[in-house]
mmCIF file of C-alpha atoms and ligand atoms in Angstrom:
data_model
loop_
_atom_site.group_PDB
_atom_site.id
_atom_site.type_symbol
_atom_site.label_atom_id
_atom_site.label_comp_id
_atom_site.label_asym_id
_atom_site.label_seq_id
_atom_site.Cartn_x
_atom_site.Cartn_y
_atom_site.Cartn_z
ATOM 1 C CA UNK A 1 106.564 159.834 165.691
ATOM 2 C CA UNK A 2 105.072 160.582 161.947
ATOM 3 C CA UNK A 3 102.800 163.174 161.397
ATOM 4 C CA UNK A 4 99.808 162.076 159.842
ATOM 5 C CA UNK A 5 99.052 163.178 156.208
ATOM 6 C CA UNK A 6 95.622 163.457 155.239
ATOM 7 C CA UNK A 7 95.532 164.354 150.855
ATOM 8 C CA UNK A 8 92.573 164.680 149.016
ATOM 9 C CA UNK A 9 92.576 163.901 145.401
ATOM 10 C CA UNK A 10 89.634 166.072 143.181
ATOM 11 C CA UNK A 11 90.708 163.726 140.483
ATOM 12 C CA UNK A 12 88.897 165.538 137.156
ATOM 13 C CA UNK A 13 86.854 168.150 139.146
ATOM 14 C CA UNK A 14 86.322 171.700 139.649
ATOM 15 C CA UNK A 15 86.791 174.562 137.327
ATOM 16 C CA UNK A 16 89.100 177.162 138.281
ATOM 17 C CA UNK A 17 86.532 179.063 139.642
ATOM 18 C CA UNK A 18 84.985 176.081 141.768
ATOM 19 C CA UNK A 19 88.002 174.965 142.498
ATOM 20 C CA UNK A 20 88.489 178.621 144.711
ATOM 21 C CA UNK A 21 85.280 178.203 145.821
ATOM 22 C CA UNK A 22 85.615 174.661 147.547
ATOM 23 C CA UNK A 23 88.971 176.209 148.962
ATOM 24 C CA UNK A 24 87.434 178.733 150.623
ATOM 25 C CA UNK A 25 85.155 176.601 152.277
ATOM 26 C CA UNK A 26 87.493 174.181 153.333
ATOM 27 C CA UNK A 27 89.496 176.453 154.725
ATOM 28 C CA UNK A 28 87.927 177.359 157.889
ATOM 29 C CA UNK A 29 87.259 173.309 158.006
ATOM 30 C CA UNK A 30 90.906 171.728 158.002
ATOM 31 C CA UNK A 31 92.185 173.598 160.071
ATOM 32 C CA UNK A 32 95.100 171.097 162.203
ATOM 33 C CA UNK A 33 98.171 171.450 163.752
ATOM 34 C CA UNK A 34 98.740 167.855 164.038
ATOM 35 C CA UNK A 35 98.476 166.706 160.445
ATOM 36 C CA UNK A 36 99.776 168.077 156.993
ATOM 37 C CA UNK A 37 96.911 168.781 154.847
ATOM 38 C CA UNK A 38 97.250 168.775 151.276
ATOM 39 C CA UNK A 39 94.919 169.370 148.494
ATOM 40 C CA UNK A 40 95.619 167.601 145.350
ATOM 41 C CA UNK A 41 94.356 169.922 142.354
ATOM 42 C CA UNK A 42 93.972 168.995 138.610
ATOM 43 C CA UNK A 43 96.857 171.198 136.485
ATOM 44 C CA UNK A 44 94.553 173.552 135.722
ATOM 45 C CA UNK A 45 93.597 174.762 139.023
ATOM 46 C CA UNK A 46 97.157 174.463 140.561
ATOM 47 C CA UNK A 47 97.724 178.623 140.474
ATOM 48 C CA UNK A 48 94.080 179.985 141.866
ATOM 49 C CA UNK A 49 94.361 176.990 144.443
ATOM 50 C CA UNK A 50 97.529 177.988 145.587
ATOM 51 C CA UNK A 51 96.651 181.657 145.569
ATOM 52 C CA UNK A 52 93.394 181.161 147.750
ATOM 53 C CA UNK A 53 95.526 179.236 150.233
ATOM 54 C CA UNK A 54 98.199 181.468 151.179
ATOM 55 C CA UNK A 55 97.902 182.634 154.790
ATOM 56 C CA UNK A 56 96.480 178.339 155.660
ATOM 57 C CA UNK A 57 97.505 175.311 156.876
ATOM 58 C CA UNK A 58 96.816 173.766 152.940
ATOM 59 C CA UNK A 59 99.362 172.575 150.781
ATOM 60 C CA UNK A 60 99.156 171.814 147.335
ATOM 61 C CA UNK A 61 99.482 169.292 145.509
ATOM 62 C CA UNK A 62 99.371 167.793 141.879
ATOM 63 C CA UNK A 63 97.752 164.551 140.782
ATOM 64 C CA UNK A 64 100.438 163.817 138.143
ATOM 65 C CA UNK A 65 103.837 164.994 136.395
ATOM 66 C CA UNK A 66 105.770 164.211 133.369
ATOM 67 C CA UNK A 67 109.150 162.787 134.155
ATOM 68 C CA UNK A 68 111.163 164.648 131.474
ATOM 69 C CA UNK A 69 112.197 167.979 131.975
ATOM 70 C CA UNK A 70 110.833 169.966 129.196
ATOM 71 C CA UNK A 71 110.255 169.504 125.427
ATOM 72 C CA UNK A 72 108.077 167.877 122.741
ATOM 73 C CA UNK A 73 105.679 166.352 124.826
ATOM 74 C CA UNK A 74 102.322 168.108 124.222
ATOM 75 C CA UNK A 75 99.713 167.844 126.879
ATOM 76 C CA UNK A 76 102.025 166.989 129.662
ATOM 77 C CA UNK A 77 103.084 169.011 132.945
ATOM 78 C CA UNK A 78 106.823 169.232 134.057
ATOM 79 C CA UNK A 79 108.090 169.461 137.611
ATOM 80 C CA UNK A 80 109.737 172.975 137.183
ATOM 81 C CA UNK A 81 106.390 173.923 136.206
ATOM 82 C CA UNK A 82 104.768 172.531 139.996
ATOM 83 C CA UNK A 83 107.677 173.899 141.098
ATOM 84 C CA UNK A 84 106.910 177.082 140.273
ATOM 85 C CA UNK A 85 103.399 177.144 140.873
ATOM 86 C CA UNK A 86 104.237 176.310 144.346
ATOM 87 C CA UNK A 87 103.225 172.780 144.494
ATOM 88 C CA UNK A 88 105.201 170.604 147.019
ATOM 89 C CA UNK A 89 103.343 166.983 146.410
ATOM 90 C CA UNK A 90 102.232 164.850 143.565
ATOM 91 C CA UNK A 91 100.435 161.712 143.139
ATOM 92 C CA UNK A 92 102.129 159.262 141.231
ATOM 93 C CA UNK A 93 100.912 156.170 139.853
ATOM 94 C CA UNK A 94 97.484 156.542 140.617
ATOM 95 C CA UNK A 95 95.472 153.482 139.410
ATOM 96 C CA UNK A 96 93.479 155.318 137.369
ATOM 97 C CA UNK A 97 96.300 156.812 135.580
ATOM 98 C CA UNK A 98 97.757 153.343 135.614
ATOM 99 C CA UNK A 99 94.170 151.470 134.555
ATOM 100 C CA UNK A 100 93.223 154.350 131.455
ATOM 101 C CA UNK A 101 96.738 155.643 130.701
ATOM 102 C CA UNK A 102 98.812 152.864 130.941
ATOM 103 C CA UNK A 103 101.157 153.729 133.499
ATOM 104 C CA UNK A 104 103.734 151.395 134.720
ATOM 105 C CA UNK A 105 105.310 150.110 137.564
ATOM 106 C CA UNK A 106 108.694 151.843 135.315
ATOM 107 C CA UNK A 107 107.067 154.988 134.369
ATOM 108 C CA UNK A 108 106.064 155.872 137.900
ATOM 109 C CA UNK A 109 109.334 155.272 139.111
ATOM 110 C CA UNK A 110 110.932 157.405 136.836
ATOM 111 C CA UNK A 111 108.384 159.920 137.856
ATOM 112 C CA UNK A 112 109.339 159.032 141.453
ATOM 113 C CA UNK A 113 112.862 159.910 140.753
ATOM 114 C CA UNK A 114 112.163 163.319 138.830
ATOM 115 C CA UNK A 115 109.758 164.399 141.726
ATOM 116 C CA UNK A 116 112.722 164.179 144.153
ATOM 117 C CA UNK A 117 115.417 165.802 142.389
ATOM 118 C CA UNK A 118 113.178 168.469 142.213
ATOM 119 C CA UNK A 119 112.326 168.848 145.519
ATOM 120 C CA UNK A 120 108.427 167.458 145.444
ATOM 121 C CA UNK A 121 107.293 164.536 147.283
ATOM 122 C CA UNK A 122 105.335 161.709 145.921
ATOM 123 C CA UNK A 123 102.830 160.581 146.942
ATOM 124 C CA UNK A 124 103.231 156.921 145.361
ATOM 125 C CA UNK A 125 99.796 155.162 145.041
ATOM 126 C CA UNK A 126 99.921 151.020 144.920
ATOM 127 C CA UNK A 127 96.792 148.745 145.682
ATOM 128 C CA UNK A 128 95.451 145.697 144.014
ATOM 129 C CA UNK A 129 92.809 144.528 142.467
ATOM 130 C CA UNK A 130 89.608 142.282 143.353
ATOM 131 C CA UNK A 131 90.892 139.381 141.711
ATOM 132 C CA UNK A 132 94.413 139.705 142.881
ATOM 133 C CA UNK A 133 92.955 139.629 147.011
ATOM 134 C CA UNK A 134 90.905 136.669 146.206
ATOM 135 C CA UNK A 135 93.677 134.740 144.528
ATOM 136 C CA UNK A 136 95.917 135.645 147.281
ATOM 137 C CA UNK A 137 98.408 137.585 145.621
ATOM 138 C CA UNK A 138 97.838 141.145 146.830
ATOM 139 C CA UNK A 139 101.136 141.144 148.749
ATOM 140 C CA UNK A 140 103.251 139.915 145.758
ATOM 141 C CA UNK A 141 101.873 142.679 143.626
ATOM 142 C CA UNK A 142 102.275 145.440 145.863
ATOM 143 C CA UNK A 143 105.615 144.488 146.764
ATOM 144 C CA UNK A 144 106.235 144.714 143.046
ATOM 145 C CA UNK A 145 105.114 148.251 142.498
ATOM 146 C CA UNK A 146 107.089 148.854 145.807
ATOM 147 C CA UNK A 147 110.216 147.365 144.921
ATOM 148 C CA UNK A 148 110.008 149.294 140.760
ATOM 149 C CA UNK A 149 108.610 151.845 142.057
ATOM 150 C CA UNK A 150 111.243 152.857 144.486
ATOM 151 C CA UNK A 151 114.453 151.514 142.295
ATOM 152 C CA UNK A 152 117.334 154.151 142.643
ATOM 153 C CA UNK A 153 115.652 156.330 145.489
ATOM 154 C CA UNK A 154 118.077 156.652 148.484
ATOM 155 C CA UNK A 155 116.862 155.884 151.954
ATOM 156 C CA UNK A 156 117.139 159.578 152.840
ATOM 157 C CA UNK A 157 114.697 160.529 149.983
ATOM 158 C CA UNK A 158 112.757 157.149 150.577
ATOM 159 C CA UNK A 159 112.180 158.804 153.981
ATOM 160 C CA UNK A 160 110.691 161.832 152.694
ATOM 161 C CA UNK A 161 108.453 159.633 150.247
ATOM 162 C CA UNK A 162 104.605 159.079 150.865
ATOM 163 C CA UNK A 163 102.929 155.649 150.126
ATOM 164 C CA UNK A 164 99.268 155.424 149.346
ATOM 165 C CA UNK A 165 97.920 152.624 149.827
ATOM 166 C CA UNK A 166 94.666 152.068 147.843
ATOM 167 C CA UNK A 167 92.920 148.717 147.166
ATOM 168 C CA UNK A 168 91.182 149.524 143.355
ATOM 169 C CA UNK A 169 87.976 147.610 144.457
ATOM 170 C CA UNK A 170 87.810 150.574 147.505
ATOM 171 C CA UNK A 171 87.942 153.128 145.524
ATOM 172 C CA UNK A 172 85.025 155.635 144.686
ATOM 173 C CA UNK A 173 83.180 152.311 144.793
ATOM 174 C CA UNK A 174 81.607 153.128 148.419
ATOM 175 C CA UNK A 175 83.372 149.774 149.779
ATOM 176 C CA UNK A 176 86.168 150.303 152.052
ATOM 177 C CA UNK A 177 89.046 147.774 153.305
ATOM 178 C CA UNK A 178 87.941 146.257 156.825
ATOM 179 C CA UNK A 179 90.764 148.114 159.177
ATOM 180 C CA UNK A 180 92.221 144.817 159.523
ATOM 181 C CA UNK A 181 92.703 144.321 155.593
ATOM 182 C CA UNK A 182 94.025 147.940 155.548
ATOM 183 C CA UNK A 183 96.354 147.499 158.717
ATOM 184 C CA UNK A 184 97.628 144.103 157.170
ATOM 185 C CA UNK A 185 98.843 146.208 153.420
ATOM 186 C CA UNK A 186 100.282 148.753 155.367
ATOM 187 C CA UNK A 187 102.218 146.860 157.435
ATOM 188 C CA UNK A 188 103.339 144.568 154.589
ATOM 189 C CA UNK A 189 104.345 147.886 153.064
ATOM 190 C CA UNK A 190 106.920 148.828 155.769
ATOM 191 C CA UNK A 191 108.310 145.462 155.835
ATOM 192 C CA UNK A 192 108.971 145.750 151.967
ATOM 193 C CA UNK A 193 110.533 149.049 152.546
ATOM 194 C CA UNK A 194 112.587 147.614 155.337
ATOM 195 C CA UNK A 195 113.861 145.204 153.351
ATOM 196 C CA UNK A 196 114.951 147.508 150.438
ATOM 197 C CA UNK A 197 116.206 150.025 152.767
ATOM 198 C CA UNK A 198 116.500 149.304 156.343
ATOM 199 C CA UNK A 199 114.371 149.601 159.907
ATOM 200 C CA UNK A 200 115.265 153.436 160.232
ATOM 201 C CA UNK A 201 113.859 154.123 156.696
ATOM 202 C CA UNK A 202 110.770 151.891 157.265
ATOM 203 C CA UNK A 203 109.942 153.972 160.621
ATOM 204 C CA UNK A 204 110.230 157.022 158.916
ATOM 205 C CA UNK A 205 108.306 156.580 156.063
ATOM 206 C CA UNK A 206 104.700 157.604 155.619
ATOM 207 C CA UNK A 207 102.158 155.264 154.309
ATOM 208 C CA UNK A 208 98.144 156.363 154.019
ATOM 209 C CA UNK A 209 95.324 154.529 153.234
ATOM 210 C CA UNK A 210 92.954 155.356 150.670
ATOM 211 C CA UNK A 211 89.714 153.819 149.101
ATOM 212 C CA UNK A 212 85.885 155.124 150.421
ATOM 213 C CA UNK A 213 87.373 157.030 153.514
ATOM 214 C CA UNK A 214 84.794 159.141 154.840
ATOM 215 C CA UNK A 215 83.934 160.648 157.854
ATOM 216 C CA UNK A 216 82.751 157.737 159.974
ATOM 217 C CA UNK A 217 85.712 155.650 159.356
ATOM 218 C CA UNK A 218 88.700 157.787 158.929
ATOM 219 C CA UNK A 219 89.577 157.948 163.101
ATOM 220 C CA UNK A 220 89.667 153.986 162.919
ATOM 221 C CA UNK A 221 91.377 153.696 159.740
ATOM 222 C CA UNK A 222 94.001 156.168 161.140
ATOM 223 C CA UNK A 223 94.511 154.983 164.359
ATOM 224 C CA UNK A 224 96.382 151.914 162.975
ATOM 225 C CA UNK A 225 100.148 151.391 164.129
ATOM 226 C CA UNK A 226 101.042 151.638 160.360
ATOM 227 C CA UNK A 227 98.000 154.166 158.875
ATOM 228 C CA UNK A 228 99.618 157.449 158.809
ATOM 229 C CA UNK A 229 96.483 158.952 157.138
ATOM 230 C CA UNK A 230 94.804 159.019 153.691
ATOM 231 C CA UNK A 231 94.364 160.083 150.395
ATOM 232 C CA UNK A 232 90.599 160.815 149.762
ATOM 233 C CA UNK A 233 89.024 160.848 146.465
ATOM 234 C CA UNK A 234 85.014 161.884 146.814
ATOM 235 C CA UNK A 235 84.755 162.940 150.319
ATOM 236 C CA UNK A 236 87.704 165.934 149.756
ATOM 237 C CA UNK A 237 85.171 167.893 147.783
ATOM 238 C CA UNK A 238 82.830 168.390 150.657
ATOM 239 C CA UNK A 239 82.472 169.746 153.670
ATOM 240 C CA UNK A 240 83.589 166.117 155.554
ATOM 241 C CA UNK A 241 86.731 166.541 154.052
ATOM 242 C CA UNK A 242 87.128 168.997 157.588
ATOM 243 C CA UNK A 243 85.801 166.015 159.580
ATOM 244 C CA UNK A 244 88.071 163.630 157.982
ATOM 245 C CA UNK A 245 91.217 165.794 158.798
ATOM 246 C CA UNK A 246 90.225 166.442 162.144
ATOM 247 C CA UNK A 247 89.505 162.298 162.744
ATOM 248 C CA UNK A 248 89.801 162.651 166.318
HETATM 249 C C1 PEP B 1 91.284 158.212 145.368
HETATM 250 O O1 PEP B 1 90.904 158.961 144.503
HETATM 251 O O2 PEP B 1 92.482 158.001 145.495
HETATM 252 C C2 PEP B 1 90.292 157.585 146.260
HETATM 253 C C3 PEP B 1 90.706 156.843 147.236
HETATM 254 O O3 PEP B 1 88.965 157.838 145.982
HETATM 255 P P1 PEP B 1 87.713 157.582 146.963
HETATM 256 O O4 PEP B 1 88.083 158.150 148.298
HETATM 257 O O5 PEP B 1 86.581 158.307 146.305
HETATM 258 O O6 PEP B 1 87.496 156.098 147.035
#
């Protein structure tokens, strides 16, 4: 059975000293036994946010990482750095990061594999865009940012792994994926991973949903046979970020 995984993602939002603020509202709010509940913090707020949730149920996350160790690479975050900090999750491949920075399907794999040696789990992001579900190809290009994205990870570390699933025309735009459309990805997902690794791997994996979850639709979004929870943009800076974590 896999636990569920509910992440938000502040994306760029909160100050330090918001950022502790919003924690310590949360807190009292996300409280579950039955999910793991991360927060995923921009670099900045990584320390006071894990600081303020010592003692909780919250992990911590980052929303990106450099995949070189160390060096001449100015503006960039390294994973001894997380490490350190106490982050255990990052969010790779984000479409934003892929839309405004450029990322690719290569990059985020090599991310993939430096988050894993170091011990951090990614969560992997994937979705496609408007025009690719109307021409039919949605499939073909997540199984491509699948397949590159996962090149070289083991099954044992593919286990660990989280897959977000997030349709770019979902997200922050208000307009989620029917829980059919969502259901359909996610299962499509698994298969892919079954075929690069095998059944076992597929079962174990984690795969969430993300694009405009909210409150009202987050218990039938995560009640799917292959939803194992989500990564929320807008709605994990407020208070329904509690409701969404405790769907049921
Ligand atoms: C996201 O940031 O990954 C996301 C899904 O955003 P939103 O929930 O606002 O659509």
């Amino acid at each position: 059975m896999r636990k569920k995984i509910i992440a938000g993602n502040w994306k760029m939002n909160m100050t330090p000293s918001q950022a502790v603020e919003l924690v310590n509202t949360l807190k009292p709010l996300v409280a579950n036994e039955e999910a793991d509940v991360v927060f995923c913090v921009p670099a900045i707020d990584i320390v006071p946010v894990t600081e303020a949730c010592k003692g909780t149920n919250i992990q911590v996350g980052a929303e990106n990482m450099y995949f070189e160790e160390s060096g001449a690479y100015t503006g960039e975050i390294s994973p001894d750095m997380l490490t350190d900090a106490g982050v255990k999750y990052v969010v790779l491949g984000h479409s934003e990061r892929r839309e405004y920075f450029h990322e690719t399907n290569a990059d985020v794999n090599k991310k993939v594999l430096k988050a894993l040696e170091h011990g951090i789990t990614p969560i992997m992001c994937c979705g496609e865009t408007l025009e690719q579900r109307e021409q039919g190809v949605t499939m073909d290009f997540i199984r491509q940012q699948v397949k590159v994205g996962f090149q070289n990870v083991t099954a044992d570390q593919a286990k660990t792994t989280v897959i977000a699933y997030e349709p770019i025309w979902a997200i922050g735009t208000g307009k989620t994926a029917t829980t059919e459309q969502a259901e359909e990805v996610c299962r499509g997902i698994r298969e892919c991973i079954a075929e690069i690794y095998d059944d076992a791997t597929a079962a174990e994996i984690r795969i969430q949903y993300g694009g405009s979850v909210n409150a009202g639709n987050a218990a039938e979004l995560f009640a799917q046979p292959d939803i194992d929870g989500g990564l929320v943009g807008g709605a994990s800076l407020k208070a329904d970020f509690g409701k969404i974590v405790n769907y049921k």
